[in-house]
GROMACS .gro file of C-alpha atoms in nm:
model
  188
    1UNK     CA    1   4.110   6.075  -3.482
    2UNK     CA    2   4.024   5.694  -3.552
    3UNK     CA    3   4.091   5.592  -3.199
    4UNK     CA    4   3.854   5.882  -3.088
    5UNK     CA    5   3.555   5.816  -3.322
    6UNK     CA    6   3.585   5.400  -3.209
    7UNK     CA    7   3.555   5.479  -2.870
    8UNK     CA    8   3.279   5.699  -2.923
    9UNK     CA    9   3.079   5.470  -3.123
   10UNK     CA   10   3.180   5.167  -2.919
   11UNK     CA   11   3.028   5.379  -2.604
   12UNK     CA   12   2.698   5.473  -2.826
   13UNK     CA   13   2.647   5.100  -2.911
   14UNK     CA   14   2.735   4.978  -2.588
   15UNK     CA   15   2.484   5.149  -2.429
   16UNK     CA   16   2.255   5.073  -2.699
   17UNK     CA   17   2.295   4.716  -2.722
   18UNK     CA   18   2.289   4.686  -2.339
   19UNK     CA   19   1.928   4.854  -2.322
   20UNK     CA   20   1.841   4.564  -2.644
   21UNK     CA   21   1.966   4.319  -2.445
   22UNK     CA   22   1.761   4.426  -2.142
   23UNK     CA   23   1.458   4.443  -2.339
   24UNK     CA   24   1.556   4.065  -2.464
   25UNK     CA   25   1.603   3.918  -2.119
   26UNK     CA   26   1.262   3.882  -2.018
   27UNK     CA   27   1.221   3.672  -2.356
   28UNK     CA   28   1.549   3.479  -2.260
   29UNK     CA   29   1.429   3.396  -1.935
   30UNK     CA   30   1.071   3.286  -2.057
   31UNK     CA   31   1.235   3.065  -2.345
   32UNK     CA   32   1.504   2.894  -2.089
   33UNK     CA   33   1.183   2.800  -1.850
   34UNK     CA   34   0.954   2.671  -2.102
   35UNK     CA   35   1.229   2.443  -2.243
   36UNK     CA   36   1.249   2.625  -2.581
   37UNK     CA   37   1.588   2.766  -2.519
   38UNK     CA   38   1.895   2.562  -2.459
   39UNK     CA   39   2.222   2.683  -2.275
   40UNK     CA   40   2.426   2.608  -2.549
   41UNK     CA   41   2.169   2.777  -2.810
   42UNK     CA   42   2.172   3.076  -2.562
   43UNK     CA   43   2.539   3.101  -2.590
   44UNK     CA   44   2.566   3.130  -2.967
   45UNK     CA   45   2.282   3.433  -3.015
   46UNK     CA   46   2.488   3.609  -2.709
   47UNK     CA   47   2.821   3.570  -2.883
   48UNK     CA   48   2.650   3.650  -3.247
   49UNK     CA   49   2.503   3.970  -3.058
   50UNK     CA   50   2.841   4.082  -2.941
   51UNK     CA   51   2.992   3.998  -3.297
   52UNK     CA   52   2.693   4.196  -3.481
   53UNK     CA   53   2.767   4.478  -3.266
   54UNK     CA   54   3.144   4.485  -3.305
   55UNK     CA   55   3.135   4.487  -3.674
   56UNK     CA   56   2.867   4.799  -3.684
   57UNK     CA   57   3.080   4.980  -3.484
   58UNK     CA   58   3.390   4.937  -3.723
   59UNK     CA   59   3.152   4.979  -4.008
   60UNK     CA   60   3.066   5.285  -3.901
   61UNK     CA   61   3.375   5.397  -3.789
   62UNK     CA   62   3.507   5.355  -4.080
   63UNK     CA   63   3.225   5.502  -4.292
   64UNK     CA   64   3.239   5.838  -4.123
   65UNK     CA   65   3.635   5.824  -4.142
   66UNK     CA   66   3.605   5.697  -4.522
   67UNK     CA   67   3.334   5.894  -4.659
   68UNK     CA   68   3.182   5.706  -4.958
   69UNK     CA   69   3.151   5.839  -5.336
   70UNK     CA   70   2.766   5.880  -5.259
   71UNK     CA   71   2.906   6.098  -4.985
   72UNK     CA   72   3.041   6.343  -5.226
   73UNK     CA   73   2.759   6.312  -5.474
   74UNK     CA   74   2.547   6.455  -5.248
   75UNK     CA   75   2.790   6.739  -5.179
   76UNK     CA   76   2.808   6.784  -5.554
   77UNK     CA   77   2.419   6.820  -5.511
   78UNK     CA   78   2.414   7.067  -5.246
   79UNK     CA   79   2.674   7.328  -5.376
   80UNK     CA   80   2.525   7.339  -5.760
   81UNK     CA   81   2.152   7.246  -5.688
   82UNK     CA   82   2.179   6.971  -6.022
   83UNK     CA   83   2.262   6.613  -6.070
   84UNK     CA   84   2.635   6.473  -6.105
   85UNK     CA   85   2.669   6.431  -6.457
   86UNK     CA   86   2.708   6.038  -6.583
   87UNK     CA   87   3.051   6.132  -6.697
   88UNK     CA   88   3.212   6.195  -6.330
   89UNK     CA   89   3.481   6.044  -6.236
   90UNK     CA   90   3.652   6.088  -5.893
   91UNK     CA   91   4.020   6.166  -5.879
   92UNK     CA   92   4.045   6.291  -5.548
   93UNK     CA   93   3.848   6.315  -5.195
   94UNK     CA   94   3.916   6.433  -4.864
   95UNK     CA   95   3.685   6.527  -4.546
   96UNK     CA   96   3.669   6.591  -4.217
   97UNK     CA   97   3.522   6.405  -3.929
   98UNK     CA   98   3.207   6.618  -3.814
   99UNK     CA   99   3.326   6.768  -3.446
  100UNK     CA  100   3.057   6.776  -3.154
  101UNK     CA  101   2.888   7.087  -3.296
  102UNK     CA  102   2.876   6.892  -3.670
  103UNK     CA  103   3.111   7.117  -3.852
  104UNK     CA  104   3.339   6.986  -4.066
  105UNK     CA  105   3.544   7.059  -4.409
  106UNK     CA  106   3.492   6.813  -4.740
  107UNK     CA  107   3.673   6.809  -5.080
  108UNK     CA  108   3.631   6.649  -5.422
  109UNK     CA  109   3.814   6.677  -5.757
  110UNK     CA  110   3.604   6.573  -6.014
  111UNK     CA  111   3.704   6.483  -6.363
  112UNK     CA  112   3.399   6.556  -6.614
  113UNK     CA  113   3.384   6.470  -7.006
  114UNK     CA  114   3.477   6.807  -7.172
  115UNK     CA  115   3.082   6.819  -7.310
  116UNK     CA  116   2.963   6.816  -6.897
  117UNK     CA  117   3.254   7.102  -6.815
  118UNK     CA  118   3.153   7.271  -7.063
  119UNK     CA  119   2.747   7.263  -6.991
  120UNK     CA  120   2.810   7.258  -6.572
  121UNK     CA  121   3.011   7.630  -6.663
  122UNK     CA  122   2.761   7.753  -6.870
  123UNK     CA  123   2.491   7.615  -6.661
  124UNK     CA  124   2.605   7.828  -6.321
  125UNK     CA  125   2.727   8.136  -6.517
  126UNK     CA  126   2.342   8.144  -6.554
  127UNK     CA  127   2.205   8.049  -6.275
  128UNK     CA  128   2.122   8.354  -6.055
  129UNK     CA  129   2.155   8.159  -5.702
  130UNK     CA  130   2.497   8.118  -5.789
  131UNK     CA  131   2.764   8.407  -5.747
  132UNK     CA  132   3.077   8.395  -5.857
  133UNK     CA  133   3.364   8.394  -5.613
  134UNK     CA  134   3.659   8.607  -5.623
  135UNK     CA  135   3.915   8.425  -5.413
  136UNK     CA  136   3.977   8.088  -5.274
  137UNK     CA  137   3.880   7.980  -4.915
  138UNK     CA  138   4.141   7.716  -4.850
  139UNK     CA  139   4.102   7.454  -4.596
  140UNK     CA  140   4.336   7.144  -4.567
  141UNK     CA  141   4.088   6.917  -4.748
  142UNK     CA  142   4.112   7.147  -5.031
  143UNK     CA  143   4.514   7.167  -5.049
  144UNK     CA  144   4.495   6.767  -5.001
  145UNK     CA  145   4.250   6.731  -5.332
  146UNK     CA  146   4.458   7.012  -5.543
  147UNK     CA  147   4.780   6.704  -5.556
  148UNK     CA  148   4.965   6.780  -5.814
  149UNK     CA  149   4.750   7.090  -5.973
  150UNK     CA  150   4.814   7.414  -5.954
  151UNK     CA  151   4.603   7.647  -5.719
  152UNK     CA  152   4.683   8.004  -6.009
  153UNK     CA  153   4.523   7.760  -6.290
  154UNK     CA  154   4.194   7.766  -6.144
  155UNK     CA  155   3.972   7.974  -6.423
  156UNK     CA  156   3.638   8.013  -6.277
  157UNK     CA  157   3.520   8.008  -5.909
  158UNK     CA  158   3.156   8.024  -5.790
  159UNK     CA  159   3.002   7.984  -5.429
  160UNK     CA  160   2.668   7.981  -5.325
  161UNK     CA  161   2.480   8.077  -5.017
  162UNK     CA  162   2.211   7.912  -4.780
  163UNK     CA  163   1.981   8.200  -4.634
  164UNK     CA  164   2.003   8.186  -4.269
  165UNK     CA  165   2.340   7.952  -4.265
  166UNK     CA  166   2.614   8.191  -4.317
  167UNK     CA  167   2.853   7.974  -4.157
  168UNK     CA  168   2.856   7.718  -4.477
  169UNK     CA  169   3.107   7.791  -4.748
  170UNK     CA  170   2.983   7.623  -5.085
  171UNK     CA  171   3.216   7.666  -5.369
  172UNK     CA  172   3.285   7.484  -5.647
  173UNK     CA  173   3.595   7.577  -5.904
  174UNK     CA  174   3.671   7.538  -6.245
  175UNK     CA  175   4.046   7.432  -6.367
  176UNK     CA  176   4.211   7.491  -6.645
  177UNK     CA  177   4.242   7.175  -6.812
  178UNK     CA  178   3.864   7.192  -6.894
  179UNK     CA  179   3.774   6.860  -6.746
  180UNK     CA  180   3.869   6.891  -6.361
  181UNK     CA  181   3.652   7.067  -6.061
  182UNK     CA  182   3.640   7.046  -5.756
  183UNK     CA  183   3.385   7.090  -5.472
  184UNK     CA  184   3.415   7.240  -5.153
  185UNK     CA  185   3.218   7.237  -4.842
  186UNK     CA  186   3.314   7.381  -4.508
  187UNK     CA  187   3.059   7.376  -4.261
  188UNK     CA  188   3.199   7.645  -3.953
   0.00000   0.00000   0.00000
């Protein structure tokens, strides 16, 4: 999968930085007549160019394979409509790379302060945009946040839909412990 999404983002910025180069040549050549631009000036801002380039495509590559804890903050966000609470603490995270039609699976398991638990459970119990689920949709990024928990000590599961998008699974699940969720989006 990391091979693929380099050589897809090498190809993007190859492309892109050719057509910024084009658009920089006429400048080039302008500079190198009037005298303002030496050959071995030239040189370094070409190689710099190239280097720039090559470390926004591994950047990249590896933010999309990597996802970041804002990543999951925001998917916190989307499948409870609130705020992460201060207390949150990440334990485990897995997603998928987006395919060509931008689906893709995420996971989180959360660890909250007892007081958070407590007020996130209480909070969606109420909240009437918020069902709660009967049974688990599993998806490998699931099973790889679960480690070394138990799937039958999950207490409390709720989901939530997006009128119109019927093909997005939003859950998020309460464990037993009273201090662990997790979140799950699987966009199909």
């Amino acid at each position: 999968m990391g091979i693929l999404v380099f050589s897809l983002m090498f190809i993007i910025f190859s492309i892109g930085g050719g057509i910024l180069y084009l658009i920089y040549l006429p400048f080039k050549i302008y500079l190198k007549r009037k005298q303002k631009l030496s050959r071995k000036l030239s040189r370094k801002i070409n190689i710099a160019y190239v280097i720039t380039i090559l470390f926004a495509i591994i950047y990249i590559t590896y933010d999309s394979l990597y996802p970041s804890e804002s990543f999951y903050e925001e998917e916190f966000k989307t499948v409870t409509l609130r705020e992460i609470p201060e207390s949150a603490e990440f334990i485990e995270k897995s997603a998928s790379y987006p395919d060509f039609k931008g689906e893709y699976c995420s996971s989180s398991q959360i660890k909250l302060s007892k007081s958070d638990y407590k007020k996130l459970l209480k909070e969606l119990n109420d909240d009437k945009r918020i069902t709660v689920e009967k049974e688990i949709v599993g998806f490998s990024e699931f099973r790889n946040t679960l480690k070394e928990k138990k799937e039958n000590k999950i207490i409390k599961k709720f989901t939530r839909k997006i009128k119109g998008e019927e093909d997005h699974y939003l859950n998020i699940f309460f464990y037993d412990d009273k201090q662990t969720i997790f979140v799950n989006i699987c966009v199909t």
